[in-house]
Amino acid sequence: MSSEQQESLIRLLDVADALPDAVRLRAGSYELLDLPYGSAVVDVGCGAGRAVGELAERGVRAIGVDVSEQMLTAARDRWPGADFRLGDACDLPVADGGVAGYRAEKVFHELADPGKALAEARRVLSPGGRIVLIGQDWDTFVIDSDDPALTRTIVHARADQVTNPRAARSYRNLLLDAGFEDVALEVRTGVFTDAMLLPMLTGLAGAARTAGAITPAQEASWVAEQTARAQAGRMFLALPLFVASAKR
């Protein structure tokens, strides 16, 4: 990913992360971690570091881990003094039993082997430590459109390009298979109508066209409709977000 694409992604994430539903979702994940003051937590796939900063404000020692050095550079600029480390979900730069909490938001759909990542989560968690996973199911984007058949094609074509598009619906079984206890799962639906998130929708169509699932003309028609909806304040995207929690 080029630096320009990375900056564009960070701007889009900033808009999405500032939405009230997203703020509430993150706060809820912190409550599910149930961390004692001063304990350590690792935020896997930390991106530009927002959750790390917010967790630190709650009095815990937060470690942000990401595979992107560009993202970590942005995180360090925003949260100077915070602990950010380059690393992979399947090979975390954290000692055995080194944290009481593990959090991963919108990460597991990128992993070819979620089971390996959860084995690594068990390694770094201390006994009784808590894990929280958050993610969307890429097959269940709900988008209002005048052409529902084309919209379904676009959504499914984009999902097919994701490494593990349905990982979130498997959270419960993945955690059970990995030996975690007290597994709980809930679904929260994010509703997005802000025109600032139009690039999220146009990106779906572009990916579907690149994959050959739709023609350039179909992409142009669908993007034009969504752009008109956004300009008129009528854009609608609903996204089920799965939140799983468990204990080591």
Tab-separated table of C-alpha atoms in Angstrom:
chain	number	residue	atom	x	y	z
A	1	MET	CA	0.000	0.000	0.000
A	2	SER	CA	1.388	3.400	-0.998
A	3	SER	CA	1.782	6.188	1.545
A	4	GLU	CA	-1.048	8.080	-0.172
A	5	GLN	CA	-3.368	5.065	0.082
A	6	GLN	CA	-2.345	4.602	3.712
A	7	GLU	CA	-3.154	8.223	4.531
A	8	SER	CA	-6.508	7.905	2.756
A	9	LEU	CA	-7.291	4.773	4.764
A	10	ILE	CA	-6.381	6.484	8.035
A	11	ARG	CA	-8.662	9.425	7.194
A	12	LEU	CA	-11.539	7.051	6.442
A	13	LEU	CA	-10.912	5.129	9.666
A	14	ASP	CA	-10.843	8.384	11.617
A	15	VAL	CA	-14.297	9.281	10.299
A	16	ALA	CA	-15.697	5.831	11.046
A	17	ASP	CA	-14.086	5.638	14.509
A	18	ALA	CA	-15.582	8.994	15.522
A	19	LEU	CA	-19.169	7.908	14.838
A	20	PRO	CA	-21.250	7.453	18.009
A	21	ASP	CA	-21.884	3.744	17.333
A	22	ALA	CA	-18.145	3.126	16.942
A	23	VAL	CA	-17.341	5.024	20.132
A	24	ARG	CA	-19.890	2.957	22.046
A	25	LEU	CA	-18.579	-0.279	20.517
A	26	ARG	CA	-15.011	0.422	21.626
A	27	ALA	CA	-16.137	1.444	25.105
A	28	GLY	CA	-18.136	-1.759	25.374
A	29	SER	CA	-15.098	-3.814	24.399
A	30	TYR	CA	-13.071	-2.182	27.163
A	31	GLU	CA	-15.775	-3.074	29.682
A	32	LEU	CA	-15.764	-6.696	28.482
A	33	LEU	CA	-12.015	-6.895	29.077
A	34	ASP	CA	-12.722	-6.040	32.718
A	35	LEU	CA	-9.096	-5.133	33.428
A	36	PRO	CA	-7.814	-4.185	36.876
A	37	TYR	CA	-6.112	-0.799	37.111
A	38	GLY	CA	-2.466	-1.027	36.076
A	39	SER	CA	-2.768	-4.372	34.291
A	40	ALA	CA	-1.456	-4.951	30.775
A	41	VAL	CA	-3.468	-5.430	27.579
A	42	VAL	CA	-2.434	-6.010	23.980
A	43	ASP	CA	-4.447	-4.447	21.150
A	44	VAL	CA	-3.739	-6.569	18.067
A	45	GLY	CA	-4.057	-4.779	14.744
A	46	CYS	CA	-3.940	-1.447	16.549
A	47	GLY	CA	-3.742	0.673	13.384
A	48	ALA	CA	-3.306	4.359	14.189
A	49	GLY	CA	-3.564	3.602	17.917
A	50	ARG	CA	-6.914	5.036	18.999
A	51	ALA	CA	-7.827	2.066	21.230
A	52	VAL	CA	-4.355	2.032	22.778
A	53	GLY	CA	-4.733	5.689	23.729
A	54	GLU	CA	-8.220	5.172	25.126
A	55	LEU	CA	-7.199	2.120	27.125
A	56	ALA	CA	-4.269	4.026	28.612
A	57	GLU	CA	-6.712	6.726	29.699
A	58	ARG	CA	-8.523	4.004	31.647
A	59	GLY	CA	-5.396	3.268	33.660
A	60	VAL	CA	-4.127	0.095	31.988
A	61	ARG	CA	-0.785	-0.548	30.300
A	62	ALA	CA	-1.729	-0.876	26.649
A	63	ILE	CA	0.516	-2.431	23.999
A	64	GLY	CA	-0.379	-1.797	20.368
A	65	VAL	CA	0.741	-4.362	17.788
A	66	ASP	CA	0.389	-4.004	14.023
A	67	VAL	CA	1.939	-5.509	10.901
A	68	SER	CA	2.174	-2.106	9.201
A	69	GLU	CA	5.120	0.103	10.037
A	70	GLN	CA	3.293	2.998	8.345
A	71	MET	CA	0.351	2.583	10.708
A	72	LEU	CA	2.680	2.388	13.686
A	73	THR	CA	4.405	5.591	12.604
A	74	ALA	CA	1.022	7.336	12.573
A	75	ALA	CA	0.187	5.814	15.971
A	76	ARG	CA	3.437	6.992	17.535
A	77	ASP	CA	2.869	10.499	16.185
A	78	ARG	CA	-0.605	10.589	17.717
A	79	TRP	CA	0.185	8.873	21.006
A	80	PRO	CA	3.793	9.735	21.901
A	81	GLY	CA	5.059	7.653	24.760
A	82	ALA	CA	2.643	4.769	24.148
A	83	ASP	CA	3.986	1.249	23.580
A	84	PHE	CA	3.658	0.284	19.896
A	85	ARG	CA	5.345	-2.794	18.452
A	86	LEU	CA	5.670	-4.289	14.983
A	87	GLY	CA	4.283	-7.800	14.966
A	88	ASP	CA	1.888	-10.376	13.582
A	89	ALA	CA	-1.234	-11.791	15.257
A	90	CYS	CA	0.286	-15.259	14.982
A	91	ASP	CA	3.653	-14.176	16.401
A	92	LEU	CA	3.147	-11.434	18.978
A	93	PRO	CA	6.106	-9.537	20.475
A	94	VAL	CA	4.753	-10.216	23.973
A	95	ALA	CA	6.094	-12.555	26.657
A	96	ASP	CA	4.280	-15.713	27.768
A	97	GLY	CA	1.493	-14.722	30.155
A	98	GLY	CA	2.545	-11.095	29.761
A	99	VAL	CA	-0.909	-9.507	29.510
A	100	ALA	CA	-4.239	-9.756	31.307
A	101	GLY	CA	-6.222	-8.659	28.263
A	102	TYR	CA	-6.225	-9.290	24.516
A	103	ARG	CA	-8.253	-7.220	22.077
A	104	ALA	CA	-8.513	-7.519	18.283
A	105	GLU	CA	-10.907	-5.368	16.242
A	106	LYS	CA	-11.468	-6.042	12.528
A	107	VAL	CA	-8.407	-8.296	12.359
A	108	PHE	CA	-9.435	-11.944	12.086
A	109	HIS	CA	-10.947	-11.611	8.604
A	110	GLU	CA	-7.391	-10.907	7.426
A	111	LEU	CA	-5.990	-14.137	8.905
A	112	ALA	CA	-5.649	-17.368	6.956
A	113	ASP	CA	-5.362	-19.341	10.219
A	114	PRO	CA	-7.460	-17.809	13.040
A	115	GLY	CA	-6.831	-20.879	15.183
A	116	LYS	CA	-3.099	-20.173	15.188
A	117	ALA	CA	-3.771	-16.577	16.226
A	118	LEU	CA	-5.943	-17.750	19.128
A	119	ALA	CA	-3.249	-20.178	20.251
A	120	GLU	CA	-0.923	-17.179	20.317
A	121	ALA	CA	-3.536	-15.229	22.292
A	122	ARG	CA	-3.604	-18.018	24.896
A	123	ARG	CA	0.177	-17.913	25.093
A	124	VAL	CA	0.376	-14.206	25.894
A	125	LEU	CA	-2.626	-14.140	28.252
A	126	SER	CA	-2.139	-14.818	31.927
A	127	PRO	CA	-4.453	-17.383	33.576
A	128	GLY	CA	-7.895	-15.830	33.929
A	129	GLY	CA	-7.049	-13.213	31.303
A	130	ARG	CA	-9.792	-11.884	29.049
A	131	ILE	CA	-10.031	-11.810	25.256
A	132	VAL	CA	-12.375	-9.660	23.138
A	133	LEU	CA	-12.784	-9.987	19.377
A	134	ILE	CA	-14.730	-7.541	17.184
A	135	GLY	CA	-15.404	-7.898	13.491
A	136	GLN	CA	-17.850	-7.681	10.640
A	137	ASP	CA	-19.100	-10.472	8.407
A	138	TRP	CA	-18.163	-9.423	4.871
A	139	ASP	CA	-21.147	-11.248	3.360
A	140	THR	CA	-23.677	-9.199	5.323
A	141	PHE	CA	-23.219	-5.585	4.269
A	142	VAL	CA	-26.762	-4.171	4.052
A	143	ILE	CA	-26.893	-1.340	1.514
A	144	ASP	CA	-29.984	0.494	0.290
A	145	SER	CA	-30.017	0.616	-3.493
A	146	ASP	CA	-32.389	0.787	-6.444
A	147	ASP	CA	-30.653	-2.329	-7.835
A	148	PRO	CA	-30.574	-4.963	-5.069
A	149	ALA	CA	-29.381	-7.743	-7.392
A	150	LEU	CA	-26.342	-5.743	-8.469
A	151	THR	CA	-25.729	-4.746	-4.854
A	152	ARG	CA	-25.679	-8.399	-3.787
A	153	THR	CA	-23.191	-9.173	-6.540
A	154	ILE	CA	-20.943	-6.304	-5.435
A	155	VAL	CA	-21.040	-7.291	-1.753
A	156	HIS	CA	-20.324	-10.965	-2.407
A	157	ALA	CA	-17.583	-10.219	-4.939
A	158	ARG	CA	-15.834	-8.003	-2.394
A	159	ALA	CA	-16.232	-10.658	0.296
A	160	ASP	CA	-14.603	-13.228	-1.964
A	161	GLN	CA	-11.456	-11.081	-2.038
A	162	VAL	CA	-11.106	-11.135	1.759
A	163	THR	CA	-8.829	-13.794	3.239
A	164	ASN	CA	-11.397	-15.018	5.772
A	165	PRO	CA	-14.631	-13.077	5.097
A	166	ARG	CA	-16.840	-15.048	7.487
A	167	ALA	CA	-14.427	-15.288	10.427
A	168	ALA	CA	-16.644	-13.174	12.679
A	169	ARG	CA	-19.583	-15.563	12.518
A	170	SER	CA	-17.162	-18.277	13.659
A	171	TYR	CA	-15.804	-16.404	16.701
A	172	ARG	CA	-17.695	-18.516	19.234
A	173	ASN	CA	-16.610	-21.858	17.817
A	174	LEU	CA	-13.056	-20.657	17.231
A	175	LEU	CA	-12.752	-19.608	20.861
A	176	LEU	CA	-14.237	-22.875	22.101
A	177	ASP	CA	-11.906	-24.875	19.857
A	178	ALA	CA	-8.955	-22.917	21.258
A	179	GLY	CA	-9.901	-23.889	24.815
A	180	PHE	CA	-11.269	-20.565	26.052
A	181	GLU	CA	-13.993	-20.539	28.717
A	182	ASP	CA	-17.093	-18.441	29.444
A	183	VAL	CA	-17.465	-17.648	25.748
A	184	ALA	CA	-20.118	-15.031	25.011
A	185	LEU	CA	-21.189	-13.503	21.712
A	186	GLU	CA	-23.378	-10.557	20.806
A	187	VAL	CA	-24.213	-8.724	17.610
A	188	ARG	CA	-24.397	-4.955	17.355
A	189	THR	CA	-25.533	-3.331	14.137
A	190	GLY	CA	-23.721	-0.224	12.988
A	191	VAL	CA	-25.833	2.117	10.857
A	192	PHE	CA	-23.910	4.507	8.610
A	193	THR	CA	-25.546	7.385	6.739
A	194	ASP	CA	-22.741	9.947	6.745
A	195	ALA	CA	-21.649	10.972	3.238
A	196	MET	CA	-18.047	10.959	4.479
A	197	LEU	CA	-18.245	7.149	4.337
A	198	LEU	CA	-19.191	7.093	0.647
A	199	PRO	CA	-15.630	5.908	-0.238
A	200	MET	CA	-16.389	2.720	1.693
A	201	LEU	CA	-19.217	1.951	-0.737
A	202	THR	CA	-17.457	3.065	-3.893
A	203	GLY	CA	-14.512	0.916	-2.832
A	204	LEU	CA	-16.775	-2.146	-2.761
A	205	ALA	CA	-17.881	-1.477	-6.333
A	206	GLY	CA	-14.321	-0.877	-7.515
A	207	ALA	CA	-13.189	-4.162	-6.007
A	208	ALA	CA	-16.088	-6.023	-7.645
A	209	ARG	CA	-15.216	-4.534	-11.035
A	210	THR	CA	-11.531	-5.373	-10.603
A	211	ALA	CA	-12.532	-8.971	-9.831
A	212	GLY	CA	-14.560	-9.116	-13.050
A	213	ALA	CA	-17.838	-9.624	-11.208
A	214	ILE	CA	-19.398	-6.464	-12.672
A	215	THR	CA	-18.725	-4.361	-15.750
A	216	PRO	CA	-17.302	-0.835	-15.697
A	217	ALA	CA	-20.727	0.434	-16.776
A	218	GLN	CA	-22.399	-1.336	-13.840
A	219	GLU	CA	-19.812	0.102	-11.470
A	220	ALA	CA	-20.361	3.615	-12.819
A	221	SER	CA	-24.148	3.302	-12.558
A	222	TRP	CA	-24.063	1.961	-8.999
A	223	VAL	CA	-21.499	4.505	-7.815
A	224	ALA	CA	-23.541	7.312	-9.382
A	225	GLU	CA	-26.638	6.165	-7.486
A	226	GLN	CA	-24.803	5.906	-4.169
A	227	THR	CA	-23.166	9.298	-4.717
A	228	ALA	CA	-26.561	10.874	-5.392
A	229	ARG	CA	-27.939	9.232	-2.240
A	230	ALA	CA	-25.009	10.542	-0.196
A	231	GLN	CA	-25.433	14.070	-1.549
A	232	ALA	CA	-29.150	13.962	-0.732
A	233	GLY	CA	-28.572	12.600	2.775
A	234	ARG	CA	-30.098	9.236	1.791
A	235	MET	CA	-27.118	6.899	1.921
A	236	PHE	CA	-27.706	3.811	4.063
A	237	LEU	CA	-25.280	1.105	5.138
A	238	ALA	CA	-25.971	-1.287	8.000
A	239	LEU	CA	-23.200	-3.548	9.198
A	240	PRO	CA	-23.644	-6.324	11.783
A	241	LEU	CA	-20.642	-6.333	14.104
A	242	PHE	CA	-19.913	-9.472	16.111
A	243	VAL	CA	-18.423	-9.021	19.585
A	244	ALA	CA	-17.043	-12.117	21.283
A	245	SER	CA	-15.494	-12.354	24.724
A	246	ALA	CA	-13.988	-15.211	26.718
A	247	LYS	CA	-11.601	-16.114	29.527
A	248	ARG	CA	-8.318	-17.985	29.373
